[in-house]
CSV table of C-alpha atoms in Angstrom, one decimal:
chain,number,residue,atom,x,y,z
H,1306,MET,CA,-17.2,-16.7,12.3
H,1307,LEU,CA,-15.6,-14.0,9.9
H,1308,CYS,CA,-12.1,-13.1,10.0
H,1309,SER,CA,-11.4,-10.9,7.4
H,1310,CYS,CA,-9.8,-7.6,5.9
H,1311,ASN,CA,-11.2,-4.1,5.4
H,1312,THR,CA,-13.3,-4.1,8.6
H,1313,ASN,CA,-11.6,-0.5,10.3
H,1314,TYR,CA,-11.3,1.7,6.9
H,1315,ILE,CA,-12.9,5.0,7.5
H,1316,LYS,CA,-12.7,6.5,4.5
H,1317,ILE,CA,-11.5,5.9,0.4
H,1318,ILE,CA,-10.2,8.2,-2.1
H,1319,THR,CA,-12.5,8.2,-5.4
H,1320,GLU,CA,-12.3,8.6,-9.2
H,1321,ASP,CA,-14.4,11.4,-8.4
H,1322,ASN,CA,-12.4,13.7,-6.1
H,1323,TYR,CA,-9.7,12.4,-6.5
H,1324,ASN,CA,-8.4,15.5,-8.7
H,1325,LYS,CA,-9.2,17.0,-4.8
H,1326,VAL,CA,-6.1,15.9,-3.8
H,1327,GLU,CA,-4.1,15.3,-7.2
H,1328,GLY,CA,-0.6,16.7,-6.8
H,1329,LYS,CA,-1.2,17.2,-3.3
H,1330,GLU,CA,-0.2,14.5,0.1
H,1331,THR,CA,-4.1,13.9,1.3
H,1332,GLU,CA,-5.8,16.0,4.7
H,1333,LEU,CA,-7.4,12.3,6.1
H,1334,LYS,CA,-5.3,12.3,9.6
H,1335,LYS,CA,-3.6,8.5,9.2
H,1336,PRO,CA,-3.8,7.4,12.7
H,1337,GLN,CA,-1.8,4.0,13.9
H,1338,ILE,CA,-4.5,0.9,14.2
H,1339,ASN,CA,-3.2,-2.0,16.2
H,1340,ILE,CA,-3.0,-5.3,13.6
H,1341,ASP,CA,-4.7,-7.3,15.6
H,1342,GLU,CA,-7.8,-5.2,15.4
H,1343,LEU,CA,-8.3,-5.9,11.7
H,1344,LEU,CA,-7.9,-10.4,13.3
H,1345,ILE,CA,-11.3,-9.7,15.7
H,1346,GLU,CA,-13.4,-12.5,14.4
H,1347,LYS,CA,-17.6,-11.1,13.5
H,1348,GLU,CA,-20.4,-12.7,13.3
H,1349,PRO,CA,-22.3,-13.5,10.8
H,1350,ILE,CA,-26.1,-12.3,10.4
H,1351,LYS,CA,-28.5,-14.6,10.9
H,1352,LEU,CA,-31.0,-15.3,7.5
H,1353,ALA,CA,-34.4,-14.8,9.5
H,1354,ASN,CA,-36.2,-11.8,9.1
H,1355,LEU,CA,-36.4,-11.3,5.8
H,1356,THR,CA,-38.3,-8.2,4.4
H,1357,PRO,CA,-41.1,-9.1,2.2
H,1358,ILE,CA,-40.0,-7.8,-1.3
H,1359,ASN,CA,-43.5,-8.3,-4.2
H,1360,LYS,CA,-42.5,-5.7,-6.4
H,1361,ILE,CA,-39.1,-4.7,-8.1
H,1362,ALA,CA,-38.0,-1.5,-10.4
H,1363,ILE,CA,-34.2,-2.6,-12.3
H,1364,LEU,CA,-32.5,-0.1,-13.9
H,1365,LEU,CA,-29.8,-1.2,-15.6
H,1366,PRO,CA,-28.2,-0.4,-19.0
H,1367,MET,CA,-29.2,-3.0,-21.3
H,1368,THR,CA,-28.9,-1.4,-24.8
H,1369,GLY,CA,-25.7,1.2,-25.1
H,1370,LYS,CA,-22.7,0.9,-24.7
H,1371,TYR,CA,-22.8,-0.2,-20.9
H,1372,SER,CA,-25.4,-3.0,-21.9
H,1373,LYS,CA,-22.9,-5.7,-21.2
H,1374,ILE,CA,-22.1,-5.2,-18.2
H,1375,GLY,CA,-26.1,-4.7,-17.6
H,1376,ARG,CA,-27.2,-7.8,-18.7
H,1377,ALA,CA,-24.3,-9.0,-16.9
H,1378,ILE,CA,-25.9,-8.4,-13.2
H,1379,TYR,CA,-29.8,-8.6,-14.5
H,1380,ASP,CA,-28.3,-12.8,-15.0
H,1381,GLY,CA,-26.9,-12.2,-11.6
H,1382,ILE,CA,-30.5,-11.2,-10.4
H,1383,ASP,CA,-32.0,-13.6,-11.9
H,1384,LEU,CA,-29.8,-16.7,-10.4
H,1385,GLU,CA,-30.6,-15.4,-7.5
H,1386,LEU,CA,-34.2,-15.4,-7.7
H,1387,ASN,CA,-34.2,-18.4,-9.4
H,1388,THR,CA,-33.2,-20.0,-5.6
H,1389,LEU,CA,-36.7,-18.4,-3.8
H,1390,LEU,CA,-39.8,-20.3,-3.6
H,1391,ALA,CA,-42.3,-19.3,-6.0
H,1392,GLU,CA,-44.0,-17.8,-3.3
H,1393,ASN,CA,-41.2,-15.4,-1.9
H,1394,LYS,CA,-40.2,-14.7,-6.2
H,1395,PRO,CA,-41.1,-10.4,-6.6
H,1396,GLU,CA,-42.5,-9.0,-9.7
H,1397,ILE,CA,-39.8,-7.3,-11.9
H,1398,VAL,CA,-40.5,-4.7,-14.1
H,1399,ILE,CA,-36.3,-3.3,-16.4
H,1400,TYR,CA,-36.2,0.3,-16.7
H,1401,ASP,CA,-33.3,0.8,-19.3
H,1402,THR,CA,-31.1,3.2,-18.3
H,1403,GLY,CA,-29.1,3.0,-21.8
H,1404,ASP,CA,-29.6,6.0,-23.5
H,1405,ASN,CA,-28.2,9.0,-23.2
H,1406,ASP,CA,-31.1,11.2,-23.1
H,1407,ILE,CA,-33.6,8.9,-20.8
H,1408,ASN,CA,-34.9,11.3,-17.7
H,1409,ILE,CA,-34.2,9.8,-15.1
H,1410,LYS,CA,-36.7,12.4,-12.7
H,1411,ASN,CA,-39.2,10.8,-15.2
H,1412,ILE,CA,-38.7,7.5,-15.1
H,1413,TYR,CA,-38.8,7.8,-11.2
H,1414,SER,CA,-41.6,9.4,-10.5
H,1415,GLU,CA,-43.6,6.5,-13.1
H,1416,MET,CA,-42.2,4.8,-10.2
H,1417,LEU,CA,-44.0,6.5,-6.8
H,1418,THR,CA,-47.4,5.7,-8.5
H,1419,SER,CA,-46.5,1.8,-8.6
H,1420,ASN,CA,-46.3,0.2,-5.9
H,1421,PHE,CA,-42.4,-0.3,-6.1
H,1422,ASP,CA,-40.8,-2.0,-2.7
H,1423,PHE,CA,-37.5,-1.5,-3.6
H,1424,VAL,CA,-35.2,0.2,-6.2
H,1425,ILE,CA,-32.4,-1.5,-8.2
H,1426,GLY,CA,-29.9,0.6,-9.8
H,1427,PRO,CA,-29.4,3.2,-11.4
H,1428,LEU,CA,-25.5,2.3,-12.4
H,1429,LYS,CA,-24.2,5.3,-14.4
H,1430,LYS,CA,-22.8,7.3,-11.1
H,1431,SER,CA,-24.3,10.5,-13.4
H,1432,LEU,CA,-27.8,9.0,-12.7
H,1433,ILE,CA,-27.3,7.9,-9.5
H,1434,ASP,CA,-26.4,11.9,-8.4
H,1435,LYS,CA,-30.0,13.0,-10.3
H,1436,ILE,CA,-31.5,10.3,-8.6
H,1437,MET,CA,-30.9,11.5,-4.6
H,1438,ARG,CA,-32.0,14.5,-6.2
H,1439,TYR,CA,-35.5,13.3,-6.3
H,1440,ALA,CA,-35.3,10.9,-3.8
H,1441,SER,CA,-37.4,10.4,-1.3
H,1442,ASP,CA,-38.2,8.1,1.8
H,1443,SER,CA,-41.2,6.6,-0.1
H,1444,ILE,CA,-39.3,4.2,-2.4
H,1445,PRO,CA,-36.2,2.6,-0.8
H,1446,ILE,CA,-32.9,2.7,-3.3
H,1447,LEU,CA,-29.7,-0.2,-4.3
H,1448,THR,CA,-27.4,1.8,-6.2
H,1449,LEU,CA,-25.3,-0.2,-8.5
H,1450,ASN,CA,-22.1,2.0,-8.0
H,1451,TYR,CA,-21.1,4.9,-5.7
H,1452,SER,CA,-22.7,8.9,-5.8
H,1453,SER,CA,-20.1,11.5,-6.1
H,1454,LYS,CA,-21.1,13.3,-3.0
H,1455,ILE,CA,-19.5,11.0,-1.0
H,1456,ASN,CA,-20.2,11.4,2.1
H,1457,GLU,CA,-24.0,12.0,1.8
H,1458,LYS,CA,-26.9,10.3,2.9
H,1459,LEU,CA,-29.7,9.7,2.1
H,1460,ASN,CA,-32.5,7.2,4.3
H,1461,SER,CA,-34.0,6.1,1.3
H,1462,ILE,CA,-31.0,5.0,-0.7
H,1463,PHE,CA,-28.3,2.4,-0.2
H,1464,GLN,CA,-25.0,2.8,-2.4
H,1465,PHE,CA,-23.2,-0.7,-3.7
H,1466,GLY,CA,-20.3,-1.6,-5.7
H,1467,LEU,CA,-17.6,-3.5,-6.7
H,1468,LEU,CA,-15.2,-0.1,-6.0
H,1469,PRO,CA,-11.2,-1.3,-6.4
H,1470,GLU,CA,-10.6,0.8,-3.6
H,1471,ASP,CA,-11.8,-2.2,-1.3
H,1472,GLU,CA,-9.7,-4.7,-2.9
H,1473,ALA,CA,-6.1,-1.9,-2.7
H,1474,ILE,CA,-7.2,-2.0,1.0
H,1475,CYS,CA,-7.4,-5.3,1.7
H,1476,VAL,CA,-4.3,-6.1,0.6
H,1477,ALA,CA,-2.7,-3.0,2.2
H,1478,GLU,CA,-3.7,-5.1,5.2
H,1479,LYS,CA,-2.6,-8.1,4.2
H,1480,ALA,CA,0.3,-7.0,3.1
H,1481,ILE,CA,1.1,-6.1,7.2
H,1482,ILE,CA,-0.6,-9.1,8.8
H,1483,ASP,CA,2.2,-10.8,6.8
H,1484,GLY,CA,5.0,-9.2,8.2
H,1485,ASN,CA,5.8,-7.0,5.4
H,1486,ASN,CA,6.9,-3.6,6.7
H,1487,ASN,CA,8.0,-1.5,4.0
H,1488,ALA,CA,6.0,-1.6,0.4
H,1489,SER,CA,6.9,-0.3,-2.8
H,1490,LEU,CA,4.4,1.0,-5.0
H,1491,LEU,CA,4.4,0.3,-9.3
H,1492,TYR,CA,0.9,1.0,-10.9
H,1493,PRO,CA,-0.4,2.4,-14.2
H,1494,ASN,CA,0.1,6.3,-15.1
H,1495,ASN,CA,-3.7,7.3,-15.4
H,1496,LYS,CA,-6.5,8.0,-12.9
H,1497,TRP,CA,-7.8,4.1,-12.2
H,1498,GLY,CA,-3.9,3.4,-11.0
H,1499,VAL,CA,-3.6,6.7,-9.2
H,1500,ARG,CA,-7.1,6.2,-7.2
H,1501,ILE,CA,-5.9,2.4,-5.8
H,1502,ALA,CA,-2.2,3.2,-4.9
H,1503,GLU,CA,-3.4,6.4,-3.0
H,1504,SER,CA,-5.8,3.9,-1.1
H,1505,PHE,CA,-3.2,0.6,-0.7
H,1506,SER,CA,-1.1,4.5,0.5
H,1507,PHE,CA,-3.4,5.0,2.6
H,1508,ARG,CA,-4.7,1.8,5.0
H,1509,PHE,CA,-0.5,0.3,5.0
H,1510,GLU,CA,0.7,3.8,6.1
H,1511,GLU,CA,-2.4,3.9,8.5
H,1512,LEU,CA,-1.7,0.7,9.4
H,1513,GLY,CA,2.2,1.4,10.3
H,1514,GLY,CA,3.8,0.8,7.2
H,1515,LYS,CA,5.9,2.8,5.3
H,1516,ILE,CA,5.9,3.7,1.4
H,1517,ILE,CA,9.9,3.4,-0.1
H,1518,ASP,CA,8.7,4.6,-3.5
H,1519,LYS,CA,6.3,5.2,-6.1
H,1520,ILE,CA,6.7,4.6,-9.6
H,1521,SER,CA,3.8,5.3,-13.0
H,1522,TYR,CA,4.6,3.0,-15.8
H,1523,GLU,CA,3.5,3.4,-19.7
H,1524,GLU,CA,1.9,0.2,-21.4
H,1525,ASP,CA,4.6,-0.3,-23.1
H,1526,ASN,CA,7.0,-3.4,-22.7
H,1527,LYS,CA,10.6,-1.3,-22.7
H,1528,LYS,CA,9.4,1.7,-20.4
H,1529,ILE,CA,7.7,-1.4,-17.6
H,1530,ASN,CA,11.7,-3.0,-17.4
H,1531,SER,CA,13.0,0.8,-16.6
H,1532,SER,CA,10.2,0.6,-14.2
H,1533,VAL,CA,10.8,-1.7,-12.5
H,1534,ARG,CA,15.0,-1.2,-12.3
H,1535,SER,CA,14.3,2.1,-11.0
H,1536,LEU,CA,11.8,1.2,-8.1
H,1537,LEU,CA,14.1,-1.9,-7.3
H,1538,LYS,CA,16.9,0.2,-7.4
H,1539,ILE,CA,18.9,-1.9,-9.5
H,1540,GLU,CA,20.9,1.0,-11.6
H,1541,ASP,CA,22.1,2.3,-8.1
H,1542,SER,CA,23.8,-1.2,-7.0
H,1543,ILE,CA,25.4,-1.5,-10.3
H,1544,ASN,CA,26.5,1.5,-9.7
H,1545,ARG,CA,28.2,0.9,-6.6
H,1546,LYS,CA,29.2,-2.2,-7.5
H,1547,ASN,CA,31.5,-0.7,-10.2
H,1548,LYS,CA,33.1,2.1,-7.7
H,1549,ILE,CA,34.2,-0.8,-6.0
H,1550,GLN,CA,35.5,-2.6,-9.6
H,1551,ASN,CA,37.4,0.8,-10.1
H,1552,ILE,CA,39.2,0.8,-6.5
H,1553,LEU,CA,40.0,-2.1,-6.3
H,1554,ASN,CA,41.2,-2.6,-9.9
H,1555,THR,CA,39.1,-5.8,-10.5
H,1556,LYS,CA,36.3,-7.6,-11.9
H,1557,LEU,CA,33.8,-8.3,-8.8
H,1558,GLN,CA,31.3,-11.6,-8.6
H,1559,TYR,CA,28.2,-9.8,-8.5
H,1560,LYS,CA,25.1,-9.7,-7.9
H,1561,PRO,CA,22.7,-7.1,-7.4
H,1562,TYR,CA,20.8,-6.6,-4.7
H,1563,ILE,CA,17.1,-4.8,-3.7
H,1564,ILE,CA,18.1,-1.8,-1.2
H,1565,ASN,CA,17.1,-3.0,2.7
H,1566,ASN,CA,14.6,-2.1,3.8
H,1567,LEU,CA,12.8,-2.5,0.6
H,1568,ASP,CA,9.9,-5.8,1.6
H,1569,THR,CA,6.9,-6.0,-0.5
H,1570,ILE,CA,5.9,-4.7,-3.7
H,1571,PHE,CA,2.2,-3.6,-4.5
H,1572,ALA,CA,1.3,-3.4,-8.5
H,1573,VAL,CA,-1.5,-2.5,-10.0
H,1574,GLY,CA,-2.8,-3.6,-13.9
H,1575,ASN,CA,-5.1,-5.5,-16.0
H,1576,SER,CA,-4.2,-10.3,-16.7
H,1577,LYS,CA,-2.0,-8.8,-19.9
H,1578,ASN,CA,0.7,-5.8,-17.7
H,1579,MET,CA,1.0,-8.3,-15.1
H,1580,ARG,CA,2.2,-11.0,-17.0
H,1581,SER,CA,4.5,-8.1,-18.1
H,1582,ILE,CA,5.2,-6.2,-14.9
H,1583,LYS,CA,5.7,-10.0,-12.3
H,1584,PRO,CA,8.2,-11.7,-14.7
H,1585,GLN,CA,10.6,-8.3,-14.9
H,1586,PHE,CA,10.4,-8.7,-11.5
H,1587,ASN,CA,12.1,-12.0,-11.1
H,1588,PHE,CA,14.5,-10.5,-13.6
H,1589,ASN,CA,15.7,-8.5,-11.4
H,1590,TYR,CA,16.5,-9.8,-8.8
H,1591,ALA,CA,13.2,-9.9,-6.9
H,1592,GLU,CA,11.8,-13.2,-7.4
H,1593,ASN,CA,11.5,-13.5,-3.3
H,1594,LEU,CA,9.8,-10.3,-2.1
H,1595,PRO,CA,6.3,-10.8,-0.9
H,1596,PHE,CA,4.2,-9.9,-4.5
H,1597,TYR,CA,0.1,-8.1,-4.1
H,1598,SER,CA,-2.0,-7.0,-6.7
H,1599,THR,CA,-6.1,-6.5,-7.1
H,1600,SER,CA,-8.0,-8.8,-8.5
H,1601,HIS,CA,-8.3,-7.1,-11.9
H,1602,ILE,CA,-5.1,-9.5,-13.3
H,1603,TYR,CA,-7.9,-12.5,-12.9
H,1604,SER,CA,-11.3,-12.9,-14.8
H,1605,GLY,CA,-11.8,-15.1,-12.5
H,1606,VAL,CA,-11.2,-17.5,-16.0
H,1607,LYS,CA,-9.1,-20.7,-15.5
H,1608,ASN,CA,-6.1,-21.2,-17.9
H,1609,LYS,CA,-3.1,-22.7,-16.2
H,1610,GLU,CA,-0.8,-22.0,-19.3
H,1611,LEU,CA,-1.4,-18.4,-19.4
H,1612,ASN,CA,-1.2,-17.4,-16.0
H,1613,GLU,CA,2.4,-19.3,-15.2
H,1614,ASP,CA,3.9,-15.8,-14.6
H,1615,LEU,CA,1.5,-14.8,-12.3
H,1616,ASN,CA,2.2,-17.1,-9.2
H,1617,GLU,CA,3.1,-16.3,-6.5
H,1618,ILE,CA,1.0,-13.0,-6.6
H,1619,LYS,CA,-1.5,-12.6,-3.6
H,1620,PHE,CA,-4.7,-10.1,-4.5
H,1621,CYS,CA,-8.0,-9.9,-2.9
H,1622,ASP,CA,-11.1,-11.3,-4.6
H,1623,ILE,CA,-14.8,-12.3,-4.4
H,1624,PRO,CA,-15.6,-15.0,-2.8
H,1625,TRP,CA,-17.8,-16.9,-5.5
H,1626,LEU,CA,-15.1,-17.3,-7.6
H,1627,TYR,CA,-14.0,-19.9,-5.6
H,1628,ASN,CA,-16.5,-21.6,-3.9
H,1629,LYS,CA,-18.9,-24.4,-4.6
H,1630,ASN,CA,-22.2,-22.5,-5.1
H,1631,ASN,CA,-23.5,-22.3,-8.6
H,1632,ILE,CA,-21.2,-24.4,-9.7
H,1633,SER,CA,-22.9,-25.5,-13.2
H,1634,GLU,CA,-23.7,-22.1,-13.3
H,1635,LYS,CA,-20.5,-20.4,-13.5
H,1636,LYS,CA,-19.3,-23.7,-16.0
H,1637,TYR,CA,-21.7,-21.8,-18.6
H,1638,PHE,CA,-20.9,-18.1,-17.7
H,1639,ARG,CA,-16.8,-18.7,-17.8
H,1640,GLU,CA,-16.8,-20.6,-21.7
H,1641,SER,CA,-19.6,-17.9,-22.4
H,1642,ALA,CA,-17.8,-15.4,-24.9
H,1643,GLU,CA,-20.3,-12.4,-23.5
H,1644,LYS,CA,-20.1,-13.1,-19.9
H,1645,LYS,CA,-16.5,-15.3,-19.5
H,1646,ASP,CA,-15.4,-11.6,-18.5
H,1647,LEU,CA,-17.6,-10.4,-16.3
H,1648,LEU,CA,-18.0,-12.6,-13.7
H,1649,ARG,CA,-17.8,-10.5,-10.9
H,1650,PHE,CA,-21.1,-7.9,-12.3
H,1651,ILE,CA,-22.7,-11.4,-11.8
H,1652,ALA,CA,-22.3,-11.5,-8.5
H,1653,LEU,CA,-22.5,-7.9,-7.5
H,1654,GLY,CA,-26.1,-8.6,-9.7
H,1655,MET,CA,-26.5,-11.8,-7.0
H,1656,ASP,CA,-25.9,-10.5,-3.9
H,1657,SER,CA,-28.2,-6.7,-5.1
H,1658,ILE,CA,-31.4,-9.3,-3.9
H,1659,LYS,CA,-29.5,-10.7,-1.6
H,1660,ILE,CA,-29.4,-7.1,0.4
H,1661,ILE,CA,-32.9,-5.7,-0.4
H,1662,ARG,CA,-34.0,-8.6,1.6
H,1663,ASN,CA,-31.5,-8.3,4.5
H,1664,ILE,CA,-31.6,-4.6,4.5
H,1665,GLU,CA,-33.1,-4.6,7.7
H,1666,ASP,CA,-30.5,-6.3,9.2
H,1667,LEU,CA,-27.8,-4.8,8.0
H,1668,LYS,CA,-29.4,-1.5,9.3
H,1669,LEU,CA,-29.5,-3.4,12.5
H,1670,TYR,CA,-26.9,-5.1,13.0
H,1671,LYS,CA,-24.1,-3.0,12.4
H,1672,ASN,CA,-21.0,-4.8,13.6
H,1673,LYS,CA,-21.6,-8.5,12.1
H,1674,TYR,CA,-22.3,-9.6,8.1
H,1675,LEU,CA,-23.9,-10.5,5.4
H,1676,PRO,CA,-21.9,-13.5,4.0
H,1677,GLY,CA,-22.5,-11.9,0.0
H,1678,SER,CA,-21.0,-13.5,-3.4
H,1679,THR,CA,-19.3,-10.3,-4.0
H,1680,GLY,CA,-17.8,-10.7,-0.1
H,1681,TYR,CA,-19.2,-10.3,3.5
H,1682,LEU,CA,-21.5,-7.4,3.2
H,1683,GLN,CA,-21.8,-4.3,6.2
H,1684,LEU,CA,-23.9,-1.2,5.8
H,1685,ASP,CA,-21.6,1.9,6.9
H,1686,GLU,CA,-23.1,5.3,8.4
H,1687,PHE,CA,-22.9,6.4,4.9
H,1688,ASN,CA,-25.7,4.0,4.6
H,1689,LYS,CA,-22.8,2.6,1.7
H,1690,ILE,CA,-21.9,-1.1,2.2
H,1691,ARG,CA,-18.7,-2.1,2.2
H,1692,ARG,CA,-17.5,-5.3,0.7
H,1693,ASP,CA,-14.5,-8.0,3.2
H,1694,LEU,CA,-12.4,-10.0,0.6
H,1695,ILE,CA,-11.2,-13.2,0.7
H,1696,ILE,CA,-7.2,-14.2,-0.2
H,1697,VAL,CA,-6.0,-15.6,-3.2
H,1698,LYS,CA,-2.9,-16.4,-3.9
H,1699,PHE,CA,-1.4,-17.6,-8.0
H,1700,LYS,CA,0.9,-21.4,-7.7
H,1701,ASN,CA,1.2,-23.2,-10.7
H,1702,GLY,CA,-0.8,-20.7,-12.7
H,1703,GLN,CA,-4.1,-20.8,-10.8
H,1704,ALA,CA,-5.9,-19.3,-8.4
H,1705,LYS,CA,-6.5,-20.0,-4.8
H,1706,LYS,CA,-7.6,-19.1,-1.8
H,1707,ILE,CA,-5.2,-18.8,1.1
H,1708,PRO,CA,-6.1,-17.7,4.9
H,1709,PHE,CA,-6.7,-14.7,5.7
């Protein structure tokens, strides 16, 4: 049984439709949801009626700018295929999509005549949009990212990827379940930061929470400290102290305090950002405020000394980094200079095989989940794979799974 996040979420703001809502309030309605719904237990899909797959086309960038990611995904595909019996292993044909001048229409036409049972890829959004134009029901396709056509559904195309919005939604739910109803947000001043902040805000308010304040930051320590103090209203507290001192004409023993209605912080950034940001909150008298972020603060490689500054941060992440599956392989990838920062893409490749082999059950059992390496997987009404994640907390410099 699973009690996990992300179960009732309807719609997200992605990079491609961000510009449609930038500068104005989103028009999406925010119905209040009973928090108890988040804790409803769901059943796993029984891995019995696996779809027979004999030949797979892989569309990945094996050369070029995104080749490291492409090769990491393929490592995951290969790792999962090696768990199958020899007689169940499909034939694999790789199409390198790393060339900017690649003709996806010609590739698709070739695949139509090559007896493929399934296509995995492409990874780039632009190629996904193109392949959706040519797709027929002849070959099912599992893309490894999401189309910019947010609500377009084709029966033969299934979309799957590592959306950062999934994590923001998950951690918003965790914050509410933890009893925190008033949040302030700190995020980098770029589209990626805004996307994640907007996703958190929407879900948090949908669940009855209130956003007290939102502040963006530039990636500079001095400016980050200023942003943190502004978010916590430290200067307001100091000004009140000075006013009282002037009235009483005496110097007060005084500690600035956080505004009474603020009970949680959601901060967005990478590990370098957060190793500066969290200590700034601690220094500015907010060390006891519940603090949430996303998995971008942690590569998955253990480094107790380096991660001490991340203590007490909670975030959502993929199960594979914390379970006992593929222990020797994970050790190898964590020690690889090329792969250690791409562990989640390896898990994405592993799950792509799981998904296509269980696609019929995913379509049939919409209220059950497929246990995956990147999360607990379900297929939604738009043929998109949604991920329920686990909760992780830094303690003594180590990221550990905690109960949801």
